[in-house]
């Protein structure tokens, strides 16, 4: 029996930032399976951002393989990587996730515009966006509102809906809760996981906050999976 | 949806975008306005005299003949004799002929001696006839009909006395022959507005007691004696000629130019006007160049605004990138944005132009005698608008390239 491909797999990745201040990252091995929620803990400067950029394909490793849903990103052209990211990965940032001038609905549907396959999974995309908003605890009349008018907590939920729509296999979240207060942090993760589990979506969340650890299936420390080297400037 | 987002982004930056649009609109309005005034001025210029087939005078340059006979600029170097005038008038091809005698002035305005036929034969603005605003065409020997500008500048009304001076800017006024204003003409936008018109005989009457430009001392013939005299002129300055058939114009012109008794010149007014416009036309090129520069300035202003907006929009671009937009989408978004701004600006400029034309048309006509027609935009103007939009798209490629590079370097990891 063939073992299903892991949703995310790093294999002997080596990346070196170009430029005058050399920064190198080595990530020998990391695997995330379908449906698991993983917290990646690391201090600032530990290479988290570089690792996320590698996973999302905005930068490409000099050697090694970064595979998402069985495809090695480094083998794709720049244009294909952009499309691949839209198809396979739902992204949530720390803050300023949304286009403030656009409606909530347009924000949620934006990734589908660049991902035809993902869009084809949700033919009734507007209905699905509404359902996600409802499930994430947003008011029902929020769809037409301009994203910039929402509270920070509501904006992060909209960002979560945007990451979830079209059921991408992997959701990458970069400190999505750091702009929220403690009680909304927990509530946010609760609704996010509820949705991701119902679709068996893998969630990789990066944070420096170890207090969130017990809500995740697995906790990884940045220092365990990667080594960074900083040159002398 | 991308278009909607682009528009949303523009609306979110409403004030700066509105200012940019306004700058483009004003520059487009200026450019098209200059175009309108230019073509209007050219048409008005060409319409200074119409319906006249030939202008005849003593031999000189064709532009010079046109200048003094129609525009009352400069002086005739010599006159044509009354005999020559009668010879031409007697030709078969000639339908009508109107003599003109110049050389005297009233204040800063020229006095022109002619016949009553002038008022029905002189046409301007494609066949429009002179019309009286007040009073009647001169009837008596000492009657004068004055142009609208003369009446306005000197505050004359019908019945006022008027003194005609011999020569131009002369101190020796013909005080012994006071004229009376019989009528005031409607404004035409032609040199007629600035002319005092009297009969041909009146010009002779003024000079009864004069020899070689000086009054004969002690001699002052009373007006009623003058009325009894033979006031047939010996010479005139020029004549306006209409022919019976269009085809006879060139034959008559050649005949007059080859006239044996004295050297004469016959010109086609349209051709001479074109020659004159070529001289005047250098100014129009300068005007176009300047208003073209204004458009370029507005476009550079727009480019600067886009450049300065790039930094604050890094996050916006990072979001697009994170959602899977390729850098070329960012590039396209910025170029599209510039094209939309320019298109709205160009359209607004066009609307402003027509609004102001609508308001200013009668004012310009009465103030300068310049009639600017309100026509739908010409092909040339539409091309100008398209060129502005294209140019803005091209100009915006510079900031768009920068945004492209920035979004490649930033990826989606922008921390603000």
Coordinates of C-alpha atoms in Angstrom, one line a residue:
Chain A
X1 CA 0.0 0.0 0.0
X2 CA 1.3 3.4 -1.0
X3 CA 1.5 5.9 1.8
X4 CA -0.3 9.2 0.9
X5 CA 2.1 12.0 0.1
X6 CA 2.6 14.4 2.9
X7 CA 1.0 17.8 2.6
X8 CA 4.3 19.6 3.3
X9 CA 7.7 18.1 3.1
X10 CA 11.1 19.8 3.4
X11 CA 14.1 17.8 2.4
X12 CA 17.6 19.0 2.9
X13 CA 16.7 22.6 2.1
X14 CA 19.4 25.1 1.8
X15 CA 18.7 28.8 1.2
X16 CA 21.0 31.7 1.2
X17 CA 19.7 35.3 0.9
X18 CA 21.5 37.2 -1.7
X19 CA 23.0 40.6 -0.8
X20 CA 25.5 42.2 1.5
X21 CA 24.2 40.8 4.7
X22 CA 24.4 37.1 4.2
X23 CA 21.8 34.9 5.9
X24 CA 21.7 31.2 5.4
X25 CA 19.0 28.7 6.3
X26 CA 19.2 25.0 6.4
X27 CA 16.2 22.9 7.0
X28 CA 17.1 19.2 6.8
X29 CA 13.7 17.6 7.3
X30 CA 10.1 18.5 8.1
X31 CA 6.9 16.7 7.2
X32 CA 3.3 17.7 7.8
X33 CA 0.5 15.1 7.1
X34 CA -3.0 15.8 6.0
X35 CA -5.3 17.4 8.6
X36 CA -2.8 18.0 11.3
X37 CA -2.4 21.4 13.1
X38 CA 1.2 22.3 13.8
X39 CA 2.6 25.2 15.8
X40 CA 6.1 26.3 14.7
X41 CA 7.7 28.2 17.6
X42 CA 10.6 30.5 17.0
X43 CA 12.0 33.8 18.2
X44 CA 12.3 36.6 15.7
X45 CA 15.3 36.2 13.6
X46 CA 15.2 32.5 13.8
X47 CA 14.4 32.2 10.0
X48 CA 10.6 31.8 10.3
X49 CA 9.9 34.3 7.6
X50 CA 12.5 32.8 5.2
X51 CA 11.0 29.4 5.9
X52 CA 7.5 30.6 5.1
X53 CA 8.7 32.3 1.9
X54 CA 10.2 29.0 0.9
X55 CA 7.1 27.1 1.6
X56 CA 4.9 29.7 -0.3
X57 CA 7.3 29.7 -3.2
X58 CA 8.1 33.4 -3.3
X59 CA 11.8 32.4 -2.9
X60 CA 13.4 29.2 -4.1
X61 CA 15.9 27.1 -2.3
X62 CA 19.4 26.8 -3.8
X63 CA 19.3 23.1 -3.0
X64 CA 16.9 20.5 -1.6
X65 CA 13.2 20.1 -2.1
X66 CA 10.2 21.9 -0.8
X67 CA 7.2 19.8 -1.6
X68 CA 3.6 21.0 -1.1
X69 CA 0.9 18.4 -1.8
X70 CA 3.4 16.2 -3.5
X71 CA 4.9 18.8 -5.9
X72 CA 8.4 20.2 -5.5
X73 CA 8.0 23.9 -5.7
X74 CA 11.6 24.6 -6.7
X75 CA 10.9 22.7 -10.0
X76 CA 8.2 25.2 -11.0
X77 CA 8.7 28.4 -13.0
X78 CA 8.1 31.7 -11.2
X79 CA 4.7 32.1 -12.8
X80 CA 3.7 28.6 -12.0
X81 CA 4.7 29.0 -8.4
X82 CA 2.4 32.0 -8.1
X83 CA -0.5 30.0 -9.5
X84 CA 0.5 27.0 -7.3
X85 CA 0.5 29.1 -4.2
X86 CA -3.0 30.3 -5.0
X87 CA -4.2 26.8 -5.7
X88 CA -2.6 25.0 -2.7
X89 CA -2.0 27.4 0.1
X90 CA -4.3 29.6 2.2
X91 CA -2.4 32.4 3.8
X92 CA -3.1 34.4 6.9
X93 CA -0.7 37.2 8.0
X94 CA -0.1 38.8 11.3
X95 CA -2.2 41.9 10.4
X96 CA -3.3 44.1 7.5
X97 CA -4.5 40.9 5.7
X98 CA -7.2 42.6 3.7
X99 CA -7.5 45.1 1.0
X100 CA -9.2 47.8 3.1
X101 CA -11.0 49.5 0.2
X102 CA -12.5 46.2 -1.1
X103 CA -15.6 44.5 0.2
X104 CA -15.3 41.5 2.5
X105 CA -16.8 39.4 -0.2
X106 CA -14.1 40.5 -2.8
X107 CA -11.4 39.9 -0.2
X108 CA -12.5 36.4 0.5
X109 CA -12.9 35.5 -3.2
X110 CA -9.6 37.1 -4.3
X111 CA -7.4 33.9 -4.2
X112 CA -10.0 32.1 -6.4
X113 CA -9.3 34.7 -9.1
X114 CA -5.8 33.4 -9.4
X115 CA -6.6 29.7 -8.8
X116 CA -9.0 28.3 -11.3
X117 CA -8.8 24.7 -9.9
X118 CA -9.6 26.0 -6.4
X119 CA -12.4 28.1 -7.8
X120 CA -13.9 25.1 -9.6
X121 CA -14.2 23.4 -6.2
X122 CA -16.6 26.1 -5.1
X123 CA -19.0 26.8 -7.9
X124 CA -21.2 28.8 -5.6
X125 CA -18.3 30.8 -4.2
X126 CA -20.4 33.6 -2.8
X127 CA -22.6 31.2 -0.9
X128 CA -19.5 29.5 0.4
X129 CA -18.0 32.7 1.5
X130 CA -21.2 33.6 3.3
X131 CA -21.2 30.2 5.0
X132 CA -17.6 30.5 6.1
X133 CA -18.3 34.0 7.5
X134 CA -21.2 32.6 9.5
X135 CA -19.2 29.6 10.7
X136 CA -16.3 31.9 11.7
X137 CA -18.8 33.9 13.8
X138 CA -18.9 37.0 11.7
X139 CA -22.2 38.9 11.4
X140 CA -24.3 37.9 8.4
X141 CA -24.4 41.4 6.9
X142 CA -20.6 41.7 6.8
X143 CA -20.2 40.5 3.2
X144 CA -20.9 43.9 1.6
X145 CA -19.0 45.9 4.1
X146 CA -15.6 47.5 3.3
X147 CA -12.9 45.4 4.9
X148 CA -11.2 48.5 6.4
X149 CA -14.3 49.3 8.5
X150 CA -14.1 46.0 10.5
X151 CA -12.4 45.5 13.8
X152 CA -9.0 43.8 13.9
X153 CA -10.5 40.6 15.2
X154 CA -13.2 40.5 12.5
X155 CA -10.5 41.2 9.9
X156 CA -8.5 38.2 11.0
X157 CA -11.7 36.1 10.7
X158 CA -12.2 37.3 7.2
X159 CA -8.6 36.5 6.4
X160 CA -9.3 33.0 7.8
X161 CA -12.3 32.7 5.6
X162 CA -10.2 33.7 2.6
X163 CA -7.6 31.1 3.5
X164 CA -10.3 28.4 3.9
X165 CA -12.3 29.1 0.7
X166 CA -11.9 26.5 -2.0
X167 CA -10.4 24.1 0.6
X168 CA -6.7 24.3 -0.1
X169 CA -4.7 21.4 1.4
X170 CA -2.5 23.7 3.4
X171 CA -3.1 26.8 5.5
X172 CA -0.1 28.8 6.5
X173 CA -0.6 31.4 9.2
X174 CA 2.1 33.8 10.2
X175 CA 1.4 34.9 13.8
X176 CA -2.3 35.5 13.0
X177 CA -3.2 36.1 16.6
X178 CA -0.5 38.5 17.7
X179 CA -2.7 41.5 16.9
X180 CA -5.6 40.0 19.0
X181 CA -6.1 40.1 22.7
X182 CA -5.9 36.8 24.7
X183 CA -9.6 35.9 24.7
X184 CA -10.1 36.5 21.0
X185 CA -6.8 34.6 20.3
X186 CA -8.3 31.4 21.7
X187 CA -11.7 32.0 20.0
X188 CA -10.0 32.7 16.7
X189 CA -8.0 29.4 16.8
X190 CA -11.1 27.5 17.9
X191 CA -13.1 28.6 14.9
X192 CA -10.1 28.2 12.5
X193 CA -9.5 24.6 13.7
X194 CA -13.1 23.7 13.6
X195 CA -13.2 24.6 9.9
X196 CA -9.8 23.2 9.0
X197 CA -10.6 19.8 10.7
X198 CA -14.0 19.6 8.9
X199 CA -12.1 19.8 5.6
X200 CA -9.0 17.9 6.8
X201 CA -6.9 20.9 6.0
X202 CA -3.4 21.0 7.3
X203 CA -2.6 24.1 9.3
X204 CA 1.0 25.4 9.9
X205 CA 1.1 28.3 12.2
X206 CA 4.2 30.2 13.0
X207 CA 4.4 32.0 16.4
X208 CA 6.7 33.1 19.1
X209 CA 4.0 32.6 21.7
X210 CA 4.3 29.2 23.4
X211 CA 1.0 29.7 25.4
X212 CA -1.0 28.7 22.3
X213 CA 0.8 25.2 22.2
X214 CA -1.9 23.1 23.8
X215 CA -4.5 23.9 21.1
X216 CA -2.3 22.3 18.4
X217 CA -1.8 18.6 17.5
X218 CA 2.0 19.1 17.4
X219 CA 4.5 21.7 18.4
X220 CA 7.8 22.1 16.6
X221 CA 10.6 24.4 17.6
X222 CA 12.3 26.3 14.9
X223 CA 15.7 25.4 16.4
X224 CA 14.9 21.7 16.0
X225 CA 14.2 21.7 12.3
X226 CA 16.5 24.5 11.0
X227 CA 19.9 26.0 11.4
X228 CA 20.6 29.6 10.5
X229 CA 23.9 31.2 9.9
X230 CA 24.4 35.0 9.9
X231 CA 27.4 36.4 8.2
X232 CA 29.3 39.4 9.4
X233 CA 27.9 42.6 7.9
Chain B
X1 CA -13.3 41.7 -10.1
X2 CA -9.7 42.9 -10.6
X3 CA -11.1 46.0 -12.3
X4 CA -13.5 46.5 -9.4
X5 CA -10.6 46.2 -7.0
X6 CA -8.5 48.7 -9.0
X7 CA -11.4 51.2 -9.0
X8 CA -11.8 50.6 -5.2
X9 CA -8.2 51.3 -4.7
X10 CA -8.5 54.5 -6.7
X11 CA -11.6 55.6 -4.7
X12 CA -9.8 54.9 -1.5
X13 CA -7.1 57.4 -2.5
X14 CA -9.8 59.7 -3.7
X15 CA -8.3 63.1 -3.0
X16 CA -4.9 62.6 -4.6
X17 CA -6.5 60.8 -7.5
X18 CA -9.1 63.6 -7.9
X19 CA -6.3 66.1 -8.0
X20 CA -4.4 64.1 -10.6
X21 CA -7.6 63.8 -12.7
X22 CA -8.2 67.5 -12.4
X23 CA -4.7 68.3 -13.5
X24 CA -5.1 66.1 -16.6
X25 CA -8.6 67.4 -17.2
X26 CA -7.4 71.0 -17.1
X27 CA -4.4 70.3 -19.4
X28 CA -6.6 68.5 -21.9
X29 CA -9.1 71.3 -21.8
X30 CA -6.4 73.9 -22.4
X31 CA -5.0 71.9 -25.2
X32 CA -8.3 71.3 -26.9
X33 CA -9.3 74.9 -26.1
X34 CA -6.3 76.2 -27.9
X35 CA -7.1 74.0 -30.8
X36 CA -10.7 75.4 -30.9
X37 CA -9.5 79.0 -30.7
X38 CA -6.8 78.3 -33.3
X39 CA -9.2 76.8 -35.8
X40 CA -11.8 79.4 -34.9
X41 CA -9.3 82.2 -35.4
X42 CA -8.2 80.7 -38.6
X43 CA -11.7 80.4 -39.9
X44 CA -12.6 83.9 -38.7
X45 CA -9.5 85.1 -40.4
X46 CA -10.4 83.4 -43.6
X47 CA -13.9 84.7 -43.2
X48 CA -12.8 88.3 -43.0
X49 CA -13.9 88.7 -46.5
X50 CA -16.0 86.4 -48.6
X51 CA -18.1 86.7 -51.7
X52 CA -15.5 88.9 -53.3
X53 CA -13.7 87.2 -56.2
X54 CA -10.9 89.7 -56.8
X55 CA -9.3 92.6 -55.1
X56 CA -7.8 95.1 -57.5
X57 CA -5.2 97.8 -56.7
X58 CA -2.1 99.4 -57.9
X59 CA 0.7 96.9 -58.4
X60 CA 2.3 95.9 -55.1
X61 CA 2.6 92.6 -53.2
X62 CA -0.5 90.5 -52.9
X63 CA -0.3 90.3 -49.1
X64 CA 0.3 94.1 -48.9
X65 CA -2.8 94.8 -51.1
X66 CA -4.8 92.5 -48.9
X67 CA -3.5 94.1 -45.7
X68 CA -4.4 97.7 -46.7
X69 CA -7.6 97.0 -48.6
X70 CA -9.2 94.6 -46.2
X71 CA -7.3 94.8 -42.9
X72 CA -6.6 98.6 -43.1
X73 CA -3.0 97.9 -42.1
X74 CA -0.3 99.9 -43.8
X75 CA -0.8 102.3 -46.8
X76 CA -1.1 102.0 -50.5
X77 CA 2.1 103.0 -52.2
X78 CA 0.1 104.3 -55.2
X79 CA -3.5 104.5 -56.3
X80 CA -5.3 103.2 -59.3
X81 CA -6.9 105.8 -61.6
X82 CA -10.6 106.3 -62.0
X83 CA -10.2 105.5 -65.7
X84 CA -8.7 102.1 -64.9
X85 CA -11.6 101.5 -62.5
X86 CA -14.1 102.3 -65.2
X87 CA -12.3 100.1 -67.7
X88 CA -12.5 97.1 -65.4
X89 CA -16.1 97.9 -64.4
X90 CA -17.0 97.8 -68.1
X91 CA -15.6 94.3 -68.7
X92 CA -18.0 91.5 -69.5
X93 CA -16.9 89.2 -66.8
X94 CA -17.5 91.8 -64.0
X95 CA -20.8 91.3 -62.2
X96 CA -20.2 94.1 -59.7
X97 CA -17.4 96.3 -58.5
X98 CA -17.0 98.4 -55.4
X99 CA -14.4 101.1 -55.2
X100 CA -12.5 101.8 -52.0
X101 CA -10.6 105.0 -51.2
X102 CA -8.4 105.1 -48.1
X103 CA -5.9 107.5 -46.6
X104 CA -7.9 109.6 -44.1
X105 CA -8.5 108.9 -40.5
X106 CA -10.7 109.8 -37.6
X107 CA -8.8 109.6 -34.3
X108 CA -7.2 106.1 -34.4
X109 CA -9.7 104.7 -36.9
X110 CA -9.3 104.7 -40.7
X111 CA -11.8 106.4 -43.0
X112 CA -12.9 104.6 -46.0
X113 CA -14.6 106.1 -49.0
X114 CA -16.8 103.8 -51.0
X115 CA -20.2 103.5 -52.5
X116 CA -23.5 102.2 -51.0
X117 CA -22.9 99.0 -52.9
X118 CA -20.2 98.1 -50.3
X119 CA -22.9 97.3 -47.7
X120 CA -24.5 94.8 -49.9
X121 CA -21.4 93.3 -51.5
X122 CA -19.1 93.0 -48.6
X123 CA -19.6 89.6 -47.0
X124 CA -17.9 88.0 -44.0
X125 CA -18.2 84.7 -42.2
X126 CA -19.2 82.7 -45.2
X127 CA -21.6 85.0 -46.8
X128 CA -23.0 87.0 -43.9
X129 CA -23.9 90.6 -44.8
X130 CA -23.3 93.7 -42.8
X131 CA -26.2 94.8 -40.7
X132 CA -27.1 98.1 -39.1
X133 CA -27.3 98.2 -35.4
X134 CA -28.6 101.8 -35.3
X135 CA -29.5 104.4 -37.9
X136 CA -29.1 104.0 -41.7
X137 CA -26.4 103.6 -44.3
X138 CA -24.9 107.0 -45.3
X139 CA -27.2 108.9 -47.7
X140 CA -25.9 112.4 -47.8
X141 CA -22.5 113.7 -48.9
X142 CA -21.5 114.4 -45.3
X143 CA -22.9 111.2 -43.8
X144 CA -20.7 108.7 -42.1
X145 CA -21.5 105.1 -41.2
X146 CA -19.2 103.8 -38.4
X147 CA -18.2 100.3 -37.3
X148 CA -19.2 98.9 -33.9
X149 CA -15.7 99.4 -32.4
X150 CA -15.5 103.0 -33.5
X151 CA -18.9 103.7 -31.9
X152 CA -18.0 101.9 -28.7
X153 CA -14.5 103.3 -28.3
X154 CA -15.4 106.9 -29.0
X155 CA -18.9 106.7 -27.5
X156 CA -20.6 107.9 -30.6
X157 CA -24.3 107.6 -31.4
X158 CA -26.4 108.3 -34.5
X159 CA -26.6 112.1 -35.3
X160 CA -23.2 113.0 -33.6
X161 CA -20.9 115.2 -35.6
X162 CA -17.6 113.7 -36.6
X163 CA -14.4 115.4 -38.0
X164 CA -12.3 113.6 -40.5
X165 CA -8.5 114.2 -40.6
X166 CA -6.4 114.0 -43.7
X167 CA -3.7 111.4 -43.6
X168 CA -3.1 109.2 -40.6
X169 CA -2.5 110.3 -37.1
X170 CA -2.5 113.8 -38.5
X171 CA -2.9 117.0 -36.6
X172 CA -4.4 118.8 -39.5
X173 CA -8.1 117.9 -39.1
X174 CA -10.5 118.8 -41.7
X175 CA -12.4 120.9 -39.4
X176 CA -14.2 122.8 -42.1
X177 CA -16.2 119.7 -43.2
X178 CA -18.0 118.2 -40.2
X179 CA -19.6 114.9 -40.9
X180 CA -22.7 113.5 -39.2
X181 CA -23.0 109.9 -38.1
X182 CA -25.9 108.3 -40.0
X183 CA -25.6 104.8 -38.7
X184 CA -23.7 102.3 -36.7
X185 CA -23.0 98.8 -37.9
X186 CA -23.4 95.5 -36.0
X187 CA -20.2 93.9 -34.7
X188 CA -18.7 91.7 -37.3
X189 CA -15.3 90.7 -36.0
X190 CA -13.7 92.1 -39.1
X191 CA -11.7 95.3 -39.7
X192 CA -15.0 96.9 -40.7
X193 CA -15.7 97.3 -37.0
X194 CA -12.8 99.7 -36.9
X195 CA -13.7 101.8 -39.9
X196 CA -15.5 105.0 -40.6
X197 CA -17.2 104.7 -43.9
X198 CA -18.1 107.7 -46.0
X199 CA -19.0 108.1 -49.7
X200 CA -16.4 108.3 -52.3
X201 CA -17.5 111.8 -53.1
X202 CA -17.1 112.8 -49.4
X203 CA -13.4 111.9 -49.6
X204 CA -13.1 114.4 -52.5
X205 CA -15.1 117.0 -50.7
X206 CA -12.7 116.9 -47.7
X207 CA -9.8 117.7 -50.0
X208 CA -11.4 120.5 -52.0
X209 CA -9.3 123.2 -50.3
X210 CA -6.2 121.0 -50.0
X211 CA -3.2 120.7 -52.3
X212 CA -0.3 118.4 -51.7
X213 CA -1.3 117.5 -48.2
X214 CA -1.6 121.1 -46.9
X215 CA -4.6 123.4 -46.7
X216 CA -4.5 126.3 -49.1
X217 CA -4.2 129.3 -46.8
X218 CA -7.2 131.5 -46.4
X219 CA -9.4 129.2 -48.5
X220 CA -12.4 127.6 -47.0
X221 CA -15.1 126.6 -49.3
X222 CA -18.5 126.4 -47.6
X223 CA -20.3 123.1 -47.5
X224 CA -23.1 124.2 -49.8
X225 CA -20.7 125.3 -52.5
X226 CA -18.9 121.9 -52.3
X227 CA -22.2 120.3 -52.8
X228 CA -22.5 122.0 -56.2
X229 CA -19.0 120.8 -57.3
X230 CA -18.1 117.8 -59.4
X231 CA -16.8 115.4 -56.9
X232 CA -15.8 112.6 -59.3
X233 CA -12.6 111.1 -57.8
X234 CA -9.5 111.0 -59.9
X235 CA -8.1 107.9 -58.2
X236 CA -9.1 105.2 -55.8
X237 CA -7.1 102.9 -53.6
X238 CA -8.6 99.6 -54.5
X239 CA -11.7 97.9 -55.8
X240 CA -13.6 94.7 -54.8
X241 CA -14.8 92.8 -57.8
X242 CA -17.4 90.1 -58.2
X243 CA -17.5 88.1 -61.4
X244 CA -20.5 86.6 -63.2
X245 CA -19.2 83.1 -63.3
X246 CA -16.6 81.3 -61.2
X247 CA -14.6 80.3 -64.2
X248 CA -14.1 83.8 -65.3
X249 CA -12.1 84.7 -62.2
X250 CA -8.7 83.7 -63.6
X251 CA -9.3 85.2 -67.0
X252 CA -10.2 88.5 -65.4
X253 CA -7.3 88.3 -63.0
X254 CA -4.9 87.8 -65.9
X255 CA -6.4 90.6 -67.9
X256 CA -6.1 93.1 -65.0
X257 CA -2.5 92.0 -64.2
X258 CA -1.6 92.6 -67.9
X259 CA -3.5 95.9 -68.1
X260 CA -1.5 98.1 -70.4
X261 CA -2.5 101.6 -69.2
X262 CA -1.1 101.3 -65.7
X263 CA 0.5 98.6 -63.5
X264 CA -2.4 96.9 -61.6
X265 CA -2.6 93.8 -59.4
X266 CA -5.7 91.6 -59.0
X267 CA -5.6 89.0 -56.2
X268 CA -7.8 86.2 -55.1
X269 CA -8.7 87.1 -51.4
X270 CA -8.7 83.4 -50.3
X271 CA -5.2 82.8 -51.7
X272 CA -3.8 86.0 -50.2
X273 CA -5.4 85.2 -46.9
X274 CA -3.7 81.9 -46.8
X275 CA -0.4 83.5 -47.6
X276 CA -1.0 85.9 -44.8
X277 CA -2.0 83.2 -42.4
X278 CA 1.3 81.4 -43.0
X279 CA 3.0 84.4 -41.6
X280 CA 0.6 84.8 -38.7
X281 CA 0.6 81.0 -38.2
X282 CA 3.9 80.8 -36.5
X283 CA 2.2 81.9 -33.3
X284 CA -0.3 79.1 -33.5
X285 CA 2.5 76.5 -33.6
X286 CA 4.0 78.1 -30.5
X287 CA 0.6 78.0 -28.8
X288 CA 0.2 74.3 -29.6
X289 CA 3.7 73.6 -28.3
X290 CA 3.0 75.3 -25.0
X291 CA -0.3 73.6 -24.4
X292 CA 1.3 70.3 -25.4
X293 CA 3.9 70.9 -22.7
X294 CA 1.1 71.5 -20.2
X295 CA -0.3 68.0 -20.9
X296 CA 3.2 66.5 -20.6
X297 CA 3.5 68.3 -17.2
X298 CA 0.2 66.8 -16.0
X299 CA 1.3 63.3 -17.1
X300 CA 4.6 63.7 -15.2
X301 CA 2.7 64.9 -12.2
X302 CA 0.5 61.7 -12.4
X303 CA 3.7 59.6 -12.7
X304 CA 5.1 61.3 -9.6
X305 CA 1.8 60.6 -7.7
X306 CA 1.9 57.0 -8.6
X307 CA 5.6 56.8 -7.6
X308 CA 4.9 58.3 -4.2
X309 CA 1.9 56.0 -3.6
X310 CA 4.0 52.9 -4.2
X311 CA 5.4 52.8 -0.7
X312 CA 2.1 53.1 1.1
X313 CA 0.7 50.4 -1.2
X314 CA 3.4 47.8 -0.6
X315 CA 1.0 46.0 1.7
X316 CA -1.7 46.0 -0.9
X317 CA 0.7 44.6 -3.5
X318 CA 2.0 41.9 -1.0
X319 CA -1.6 40.8 -0.4
X320 CA -2.1 40.4 -4.2
X321 CA 1.1 38.5 -4.4
X322 CA 0.2 36.2 -1.5
X323 CA -3.1 35.5 -3.1
X324 CA -1.3 34.2 -6.1
X325 CA -1.1 37.3 -8.3
X326 CA 2.0 37.3 -10.5
X327 CA 4.1 40.4 -10.5
X328 CA 2.9 41.2 -13.9
X329 CA -0.6 41.5 -12.4
X330 CA 0.8 44.3 -10.1
X331 CA 2.4 45.9 -13.2
X332 CA -0.9 45.7 -15.1
X333 CA -2.9 47.1 -12.2
X334 CA -0.7 50.2 -12.0
X335 CA -0.8 50.8 -15.8
X336 CA -4.6 50.2 -15.8
X337 CA -4.9 52.6 -12.9
X338 CA -3.0 55.3 -14.8
X339 CA -5.1 54.7 -18.0
X340 CA -8.3 55.0 -16.0
X341 CA -7.1 58.2 -14.4
X342 CA -6.2 59.6 -17.8
X343 CA -9.4 58.5 -19.4
X344 CA -11.5 60.1 -16.7
X345 CA -9.3 63.2 -16.9
X346 CA -9.5 63.4 -20.6
X347 CA -13.3 63.0 -20.6
X348 CA -13.7 65.5 -17.8
X349 CA -11.5 67.9 -19.8
X350 CA -13.7 67.5 -22.8
X351 CA -16.8 68.1 -20.8
X352 CA -15.2 71.2 -19.1
X353 CA -14.2 72.4 -22.6
X354 CA -17.7 72.2 -24.0
X355 CA -19.2 73.8 -20.9
X356 CA -16.8 76.7 -21.0
X357 CA -17.3 77.0 -24.8
X358 CA -21.0 77.1 -24.3
X359 CA -20.6 79.9 -21.7
X360 CA -17.8 81.8 -23.4
X361 CA -18.9 81.6 -27.0
X362 CA -21.1 84.7 -27.1
X363 CA -18.7 86.6 -24.8
X364 CA -15.7 85.9 -27.1
X365 CA -17.7 86.8 -30.1
X366 CA -18.8 90.2 -28.8
X367 CA -15.4 91.0 -27.2
X368 CA -13.1 89.8 -30.0
X369 CA -15.3 89.1 -32.9
X370 CA -14.1 85.6 -32.8
X371 CA -16.7 83.0 -33.5
X372 CA -15.8 79.6 -32.1
X373 CA -18.2 77.0 -33.3
X374 CA -19.4 74.3 -30.9
X375 CA -19.0 71.2 -33.0
X376 CA -18.7 67.6 -31.8
X377 CA -15.1 66.6 -31.3
X378 CA -13.2 66.3 -34.5
X379 CA -11.2 63.2 -35.4
X380 CA -8.1 65.1 -34.5
X381 CA -9.4 65.9 -31.0
X382 CA -10.4 62.3 -30.4
X383 CA -6.9 61.3 -31.5
X384 CA -5.5 63.8 -29.0
X385 CA -7.6 62.2 -26.2
X386 CA -6.5 58.7 -27.2
X387 CA -2.9 59.9 -27.3
X388 CA -3.2 61.3 -23.8
X389 CA -4.6 58.0 -22.4
X390 CA -1.9 56.0 -24.3
X391 CA 0.8 58.4 -23.1
X392 CA -0.3 58.0 -19.5
X393 CA -0.2 54.2 -19.8
X394 CA 3.3 54.5 -21.2
X395 CA 4.5 57.0 -18.6
X396 CA 3.0 54.9 -15.8
X397 CA 5.2 51.9 -16.8
X398 CA 8.1 53.5 -15.0
X399 CA 6.4 53.3 -11.6
X400 CA 4.9 50.0 -12.6
X401 CA 8.3 48.5 -13.3
X402 CA 9.4 49.7 -9.9
X403 CA 6.3 48.1 -8.3
X404 CA 7.1 44.9 -10.2
X405 CA 10.6 44.8 -8.9
X406 CA 9.4 45.7 -5.4
X407 CA 6.8 43.0 -5.3
X408 CA 9.4 40.5 -6.6
X409 CA 11.8 41.4 -3.8
X410 CA 9.2 41.8 -1.0
X411 CA 7.2 38.7 -2.0
X412 CA 4.4 38.7 0.6
X413 CA 6.4 39.3 3.7
X414 CA 6.1 43.0 4.2
X415 CA 6.1 44.1 7.8
X416 CA 4.8 47.6 8.4

